[in-house]
Coordinates of C-alpha atoms in Angstrom, one line a residue:
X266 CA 0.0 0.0 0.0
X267 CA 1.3 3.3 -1.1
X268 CA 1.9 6.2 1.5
X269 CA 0.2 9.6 1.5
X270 CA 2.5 12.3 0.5
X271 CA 0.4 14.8 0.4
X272 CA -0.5 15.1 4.4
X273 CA -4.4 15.5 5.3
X274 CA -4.4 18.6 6.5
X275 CA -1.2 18.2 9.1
X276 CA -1.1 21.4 10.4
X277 CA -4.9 20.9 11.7
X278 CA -3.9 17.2 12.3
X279 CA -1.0 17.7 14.3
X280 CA -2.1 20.4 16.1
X281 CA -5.1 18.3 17.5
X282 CA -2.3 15.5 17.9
X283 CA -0.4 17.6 20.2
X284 CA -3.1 16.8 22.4
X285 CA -3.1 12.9 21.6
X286 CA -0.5 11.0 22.4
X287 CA 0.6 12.8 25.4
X288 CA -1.5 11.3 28.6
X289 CA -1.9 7.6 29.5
X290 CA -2.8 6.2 25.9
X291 CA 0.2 7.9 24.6
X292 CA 1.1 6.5 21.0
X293 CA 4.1 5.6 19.4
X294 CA 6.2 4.7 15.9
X295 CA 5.2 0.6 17.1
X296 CA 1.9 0.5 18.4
X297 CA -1.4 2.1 19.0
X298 CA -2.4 3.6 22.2
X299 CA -3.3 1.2 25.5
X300 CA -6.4 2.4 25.7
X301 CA -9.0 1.3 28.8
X302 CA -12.0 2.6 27.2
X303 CA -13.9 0.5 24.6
X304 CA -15.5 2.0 20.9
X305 CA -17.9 0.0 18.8
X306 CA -16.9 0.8 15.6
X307 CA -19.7 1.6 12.5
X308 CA -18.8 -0.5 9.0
X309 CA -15.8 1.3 7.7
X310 CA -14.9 -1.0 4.6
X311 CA -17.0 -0.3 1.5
X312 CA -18.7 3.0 2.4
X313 CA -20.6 4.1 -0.9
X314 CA -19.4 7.4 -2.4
X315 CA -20.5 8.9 -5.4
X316 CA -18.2 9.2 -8.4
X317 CA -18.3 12.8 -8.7
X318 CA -16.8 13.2 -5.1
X319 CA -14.2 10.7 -6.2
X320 CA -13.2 12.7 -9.5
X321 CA -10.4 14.9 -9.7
X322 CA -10.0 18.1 -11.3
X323 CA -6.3 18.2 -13.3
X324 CA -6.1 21.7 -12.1
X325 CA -5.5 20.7 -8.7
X326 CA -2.9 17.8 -9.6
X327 CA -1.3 20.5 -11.3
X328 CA -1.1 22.7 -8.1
X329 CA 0.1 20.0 -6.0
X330 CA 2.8 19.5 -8.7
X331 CA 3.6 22.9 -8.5
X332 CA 3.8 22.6 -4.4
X333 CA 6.0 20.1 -5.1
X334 CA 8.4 22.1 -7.0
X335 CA 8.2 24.4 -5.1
X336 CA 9.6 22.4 -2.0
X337 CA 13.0 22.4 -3.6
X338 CA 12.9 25.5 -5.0
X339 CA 16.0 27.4 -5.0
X340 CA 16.7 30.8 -3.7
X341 CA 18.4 33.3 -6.0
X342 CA 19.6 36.8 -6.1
X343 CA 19.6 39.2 -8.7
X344 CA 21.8 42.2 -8.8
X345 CA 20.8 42.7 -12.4
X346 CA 19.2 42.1 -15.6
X347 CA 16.1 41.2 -14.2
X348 CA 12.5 42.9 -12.9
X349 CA 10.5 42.4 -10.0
X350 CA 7.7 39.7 -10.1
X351 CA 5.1 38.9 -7.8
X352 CA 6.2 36.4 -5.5
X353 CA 9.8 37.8 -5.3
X354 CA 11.5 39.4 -2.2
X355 CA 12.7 42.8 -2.9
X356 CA 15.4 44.7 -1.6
X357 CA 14.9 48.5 -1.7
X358 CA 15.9 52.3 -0.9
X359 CA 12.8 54.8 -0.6
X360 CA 11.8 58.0 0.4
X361 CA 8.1 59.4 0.4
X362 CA 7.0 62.9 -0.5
X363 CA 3.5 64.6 0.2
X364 CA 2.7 68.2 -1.7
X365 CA 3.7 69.7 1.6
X366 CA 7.2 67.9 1.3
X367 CA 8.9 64.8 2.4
X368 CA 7.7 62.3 5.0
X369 CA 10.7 61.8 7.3
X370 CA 9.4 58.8 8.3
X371 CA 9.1 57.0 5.3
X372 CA 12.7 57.2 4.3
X373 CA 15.0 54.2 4.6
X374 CA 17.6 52.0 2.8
X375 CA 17.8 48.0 2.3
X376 CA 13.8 47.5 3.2
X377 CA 12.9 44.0 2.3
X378 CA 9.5 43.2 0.6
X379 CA 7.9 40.6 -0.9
X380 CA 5.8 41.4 -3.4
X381 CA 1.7 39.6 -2.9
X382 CA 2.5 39.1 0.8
X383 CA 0.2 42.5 1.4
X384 CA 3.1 43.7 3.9
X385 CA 2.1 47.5 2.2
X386 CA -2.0 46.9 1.4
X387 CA -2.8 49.8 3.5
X388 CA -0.6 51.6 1.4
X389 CA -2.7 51.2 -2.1
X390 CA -0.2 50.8 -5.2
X391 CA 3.1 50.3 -3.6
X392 CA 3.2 46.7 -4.3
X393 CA 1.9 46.9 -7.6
X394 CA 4.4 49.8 -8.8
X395 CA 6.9 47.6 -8.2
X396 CA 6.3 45.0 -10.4
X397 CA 7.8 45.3 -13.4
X398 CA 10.7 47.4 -12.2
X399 CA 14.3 46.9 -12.9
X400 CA 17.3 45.8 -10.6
X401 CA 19.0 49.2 -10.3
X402 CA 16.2 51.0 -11.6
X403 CA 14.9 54.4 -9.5
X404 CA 11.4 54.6 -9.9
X405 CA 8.5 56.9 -9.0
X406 CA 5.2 55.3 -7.3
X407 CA 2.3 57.4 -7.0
X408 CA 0.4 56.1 -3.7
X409 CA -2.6 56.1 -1.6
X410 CA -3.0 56.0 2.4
X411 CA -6.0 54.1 3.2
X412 CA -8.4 55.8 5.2
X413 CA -7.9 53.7 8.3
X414 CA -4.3 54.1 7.6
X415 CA -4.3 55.7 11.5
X416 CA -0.5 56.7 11.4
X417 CA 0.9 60.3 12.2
X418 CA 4.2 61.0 10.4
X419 CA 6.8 64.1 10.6
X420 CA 7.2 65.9 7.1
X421 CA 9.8 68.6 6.4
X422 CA 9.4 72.0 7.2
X423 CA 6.4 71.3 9.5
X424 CA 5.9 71.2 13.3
X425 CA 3.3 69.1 13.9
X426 CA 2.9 65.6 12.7
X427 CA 0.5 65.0 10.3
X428 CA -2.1 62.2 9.8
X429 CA -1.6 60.0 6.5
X430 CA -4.9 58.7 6.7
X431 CA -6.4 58.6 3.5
X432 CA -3.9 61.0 1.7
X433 CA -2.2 60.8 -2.0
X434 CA 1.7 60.4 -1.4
X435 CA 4.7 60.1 -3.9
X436 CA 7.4 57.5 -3.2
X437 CA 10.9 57.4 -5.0
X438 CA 12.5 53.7 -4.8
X439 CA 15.9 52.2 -5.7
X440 CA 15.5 48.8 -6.1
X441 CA 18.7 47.3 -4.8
X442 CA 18.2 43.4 -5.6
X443 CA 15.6 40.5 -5.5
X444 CA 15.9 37.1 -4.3
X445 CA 13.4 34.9 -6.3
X446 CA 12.5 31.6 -5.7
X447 CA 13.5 29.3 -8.1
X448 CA 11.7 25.8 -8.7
X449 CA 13.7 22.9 -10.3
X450 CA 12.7 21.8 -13.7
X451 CA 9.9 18.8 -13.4
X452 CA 11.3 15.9 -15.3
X453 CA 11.4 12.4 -14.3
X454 CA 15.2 13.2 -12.6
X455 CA 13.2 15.5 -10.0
X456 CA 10.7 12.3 -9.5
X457 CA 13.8 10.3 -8.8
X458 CA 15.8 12.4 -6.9
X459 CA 12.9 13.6 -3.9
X460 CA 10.2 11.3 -4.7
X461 CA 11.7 7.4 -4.9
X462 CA 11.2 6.7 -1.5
X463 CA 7.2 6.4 -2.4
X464 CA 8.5 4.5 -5.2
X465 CA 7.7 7.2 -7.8
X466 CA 10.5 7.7 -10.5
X467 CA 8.6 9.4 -13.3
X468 CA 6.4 12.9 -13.8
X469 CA 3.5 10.0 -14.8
X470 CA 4.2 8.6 -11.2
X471 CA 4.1 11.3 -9.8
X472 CA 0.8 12.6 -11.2
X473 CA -1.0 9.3 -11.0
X474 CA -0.5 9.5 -7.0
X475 CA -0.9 13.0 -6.6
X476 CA -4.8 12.2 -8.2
X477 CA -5.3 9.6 -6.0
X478 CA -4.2 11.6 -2.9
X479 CA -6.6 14.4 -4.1
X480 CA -9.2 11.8 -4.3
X481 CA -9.1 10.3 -1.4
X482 CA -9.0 13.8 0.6
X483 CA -12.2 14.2 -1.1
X484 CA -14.1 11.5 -0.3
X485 CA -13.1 11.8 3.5
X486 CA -14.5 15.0 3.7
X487 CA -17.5 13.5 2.5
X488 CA -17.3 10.4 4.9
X489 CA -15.0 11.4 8.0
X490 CA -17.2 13.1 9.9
X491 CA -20.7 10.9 9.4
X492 CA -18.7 7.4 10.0
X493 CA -17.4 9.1 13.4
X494 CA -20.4 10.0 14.3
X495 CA -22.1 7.0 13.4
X496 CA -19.2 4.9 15.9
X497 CA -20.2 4.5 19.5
X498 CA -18.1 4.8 22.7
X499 CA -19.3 2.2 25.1
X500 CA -16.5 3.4 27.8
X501 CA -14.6 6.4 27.9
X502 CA -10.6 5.8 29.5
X503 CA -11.5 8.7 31.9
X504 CA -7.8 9.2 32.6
X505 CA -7.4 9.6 28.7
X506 CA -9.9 12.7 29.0
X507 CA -8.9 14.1 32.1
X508 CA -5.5 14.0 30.4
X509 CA -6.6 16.0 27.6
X510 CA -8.8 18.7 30.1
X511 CA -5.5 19.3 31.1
X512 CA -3.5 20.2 28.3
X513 CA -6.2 22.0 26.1
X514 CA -6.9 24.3 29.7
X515 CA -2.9 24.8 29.7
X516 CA -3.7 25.6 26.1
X517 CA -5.8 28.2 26.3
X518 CA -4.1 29.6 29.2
X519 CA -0.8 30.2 27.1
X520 CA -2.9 31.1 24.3
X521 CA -4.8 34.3 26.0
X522 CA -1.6 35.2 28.5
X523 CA 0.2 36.1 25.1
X524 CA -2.7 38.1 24.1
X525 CA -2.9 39.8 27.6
X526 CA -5.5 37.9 29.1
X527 CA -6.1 35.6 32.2
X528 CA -8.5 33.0 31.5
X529 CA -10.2 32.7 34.2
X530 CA -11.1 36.3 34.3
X531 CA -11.7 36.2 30.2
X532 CA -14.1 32.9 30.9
X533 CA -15.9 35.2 33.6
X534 CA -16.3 38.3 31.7
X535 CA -17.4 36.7 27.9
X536 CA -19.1 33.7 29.3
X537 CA -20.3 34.4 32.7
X538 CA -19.1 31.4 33.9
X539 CA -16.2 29.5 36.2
X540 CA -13.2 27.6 34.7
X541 CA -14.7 24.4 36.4
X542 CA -18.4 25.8 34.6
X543 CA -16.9 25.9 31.3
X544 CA -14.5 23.3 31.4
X545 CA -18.1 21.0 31.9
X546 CA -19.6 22.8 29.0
X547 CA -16.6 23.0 26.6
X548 CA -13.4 21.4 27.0
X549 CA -14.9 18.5 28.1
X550 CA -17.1 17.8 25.1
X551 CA -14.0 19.0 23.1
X552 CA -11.7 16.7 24.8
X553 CA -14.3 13.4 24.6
X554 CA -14.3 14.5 20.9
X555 CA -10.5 14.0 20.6
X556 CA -10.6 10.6 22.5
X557 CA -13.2 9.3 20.1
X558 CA -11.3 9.8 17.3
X559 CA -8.5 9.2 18.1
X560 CA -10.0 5.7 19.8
X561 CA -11.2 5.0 15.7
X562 CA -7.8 5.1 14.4
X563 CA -5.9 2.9 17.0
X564 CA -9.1 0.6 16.7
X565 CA -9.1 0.4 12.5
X566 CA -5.3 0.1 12.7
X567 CA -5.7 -2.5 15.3
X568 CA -8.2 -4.1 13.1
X569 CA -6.1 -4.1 9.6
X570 CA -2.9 -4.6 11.3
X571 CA -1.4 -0.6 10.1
X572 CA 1.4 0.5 11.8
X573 CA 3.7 3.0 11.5
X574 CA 7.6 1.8 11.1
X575 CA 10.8 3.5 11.7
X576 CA 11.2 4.0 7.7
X577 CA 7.7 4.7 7.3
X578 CA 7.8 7.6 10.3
X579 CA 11.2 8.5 8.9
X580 CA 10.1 9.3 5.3
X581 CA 6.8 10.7 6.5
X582 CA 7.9 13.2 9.1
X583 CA 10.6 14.3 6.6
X584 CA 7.7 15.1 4.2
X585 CA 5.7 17.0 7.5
X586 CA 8.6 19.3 8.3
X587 CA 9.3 20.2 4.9
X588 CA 5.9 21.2 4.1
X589 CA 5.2 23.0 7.4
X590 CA 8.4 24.7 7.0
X591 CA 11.1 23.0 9.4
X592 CA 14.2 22.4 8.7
X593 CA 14.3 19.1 10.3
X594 CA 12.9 16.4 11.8
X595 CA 13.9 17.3 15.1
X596 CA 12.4 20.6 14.6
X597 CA 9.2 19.5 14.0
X598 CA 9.3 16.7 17.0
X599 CA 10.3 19.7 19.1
X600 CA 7.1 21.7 17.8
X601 CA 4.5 19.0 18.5
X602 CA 5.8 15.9 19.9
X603 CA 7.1 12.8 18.6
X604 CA 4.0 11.1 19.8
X605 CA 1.8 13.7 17.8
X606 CA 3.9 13.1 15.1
X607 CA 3.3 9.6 14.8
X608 CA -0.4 9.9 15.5
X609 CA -0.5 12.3 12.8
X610 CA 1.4 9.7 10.4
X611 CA -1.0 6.9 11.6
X612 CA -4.2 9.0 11.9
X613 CA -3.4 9.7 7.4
X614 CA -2.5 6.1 7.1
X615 CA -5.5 4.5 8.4
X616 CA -8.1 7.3 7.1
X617 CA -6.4 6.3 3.5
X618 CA -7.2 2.9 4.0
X619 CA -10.8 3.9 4.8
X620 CA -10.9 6.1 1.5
X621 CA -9.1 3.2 -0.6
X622 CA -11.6 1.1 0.5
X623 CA -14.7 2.9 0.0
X624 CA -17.2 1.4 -3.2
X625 CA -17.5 4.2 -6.1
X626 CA -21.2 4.3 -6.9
X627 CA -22.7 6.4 -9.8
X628 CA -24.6 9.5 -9.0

């Protein structure tokens, strides 16, 4: 059986997963979790689903090619011979001018940019003046403040700042360099060289599982969530749940001290209620909602014997930190967990062999 490469949705996965895996059913790369609890599971082989779920649109096997790519792209300067594109990271000089005369503020040397990120939205046209633009070019950009712009600024020859909020503003800007990130060239040698371990080698490999990840992504967000619901918990492992009270309350408590908040006294003021009051109301049901599914997978993979091996967690965290941006393994175990990280493998494993599985019916 092949293994997913594109991940079912890992950040969401893994971040629920930094839950799992960390109390008394912990899981790891050998084995599912010990759980105490017991799950009645609905029939999960053969689930009708109707061919137009199933079908894939070559548009998006052509953007997960391009994500691909785009994984090993390189990153490249240019001092020259070259203009600004969107997607490229600029290096600039500026200064900005009202009628009245120059905004002090707005002057500075080696700003970086890049261009469709909407760093400079609620300045309307500065992005888009600079595409096009040559390396080593001085151009003029004709600008507008947006209304809610809701800075003051200093501009020559005046005492009191002045409010750009909603004003017409000239900026002069050097462009000093771009760095642009460059894809390799798809051919059957960039199969080989990244994608081999799934035992791809050609750009027809590559495509034909790429489809069949899209596919099943499809039909199990048309499935997931009704076979879940139709499973039935005959014991919760209550130390499983208290397990997860804890971590998501330690959750939200980070969560609102970094925005300023206590959560106890947030709780009291939006909710009207205690910790203890919402805890009942809201983690709890959240927490018995992780449990359950997370009680699914260990049973399915207990059922059809799926595991996840040292190469197969290996290869498959590799693929996870690349594509959620870490430049390593370890990284990524630091983030979340080497438990979640499994779970998250295993939890994409099984719900593939649900979606493999599942009978195509006609509409």
């Amino acid at each position: 059986m092949k293994k997913r490469l594109v991940a079912l949705a890992c950040c969401a996965v893994l971040a629920m997963s930094a839950f799992a895996g960390c109390g008394s059913g912990s899981t790891n790369k050998y084995a599912g979790a010990d759980y105490e609890g017991e799950i009645e599971l609905a029939d999960y082989e053969g689930i009708e689903v109707a061919a137009s779920v199933a079908a894939v649109d070559e548009d998006d096997v052509q953007a997960q090619v391009e994500d691909c790519l785009a994984n090993y792209a390189s990153d490249l300067k240019y001092s020259e011979g070259t203009t600004v594109q969107d997607g490229d990271q600029v290096n600039f000089d500026c200064r900005g001018y009202l009628e009245e005369g120059e905004i002090e503020d707005a002057a500075g040397t080696a700003i970086s940019l890049t261009i469709g990120e909407g760093t400079y939205d609620d300045i309307e046209g500065f992005e888009e003046g600079l595409i096009g633009a040559e390396v080593g070019e001085t151009l003029t950009i004709e600008v507008t403040f947006a209304d809610d712009y809701g800075q003051e600024a200093t501009i020559t020859g005046y005492d009191e700042e002045v409010d750009l909020s909603g004003l017409d503003a000239t900026f002069e800007v050097t462009v000093n360099y771009i760095i642009r990130s460059v894809p390799p060239e798809y051919n059957d040698e960039f199969v080989e060289t990244y994608y081999s371990e799934w035992d791809l080698y050609t750009t027809e490999d590559l495509e034909e599982y790429l489809r069949s990840m899209i596919s099943y992504n499809q039909i199990l967000d048309e499935i997931w969530e009704d076979f879940v619901d139709e499973c039935e918990v005959v014991k919760y492992d209550q130390d499983e749940i208290d397990s997860y009270e804890t971590q998501i309350v330690e959750y939200y408590t980070e969560y609102f001290e970094e925005l300023g908040y206590d959560l106890e006294e947030y709780i009291a003021y939006y909710y009207s209620m205690t910790l203890a009051e919402f805890t009942t109301q809201y983690i709890t049901p959240q927490a018995e909602s992780y449990t359950k599914e997370s009680m699914i997978v260990y049973a399915i993979a207990d059922e059809q014997d799926i595991e996840v091996t040292d190469e197969i967690y290996e290869r498959e965290a590799q693929s996870y930190a690349g594509s959620e941006g870490f430049d390593s393994v370890e990284e990524l175990e630091e983030e979340y967990g080497e438990d979640a990280v499994a779970y998250s493998i295993l939890y994409n494993l099984v719900t593939q062999w649900v979606a493999e599985h599942c009978e195509i019916v006609d509409d």
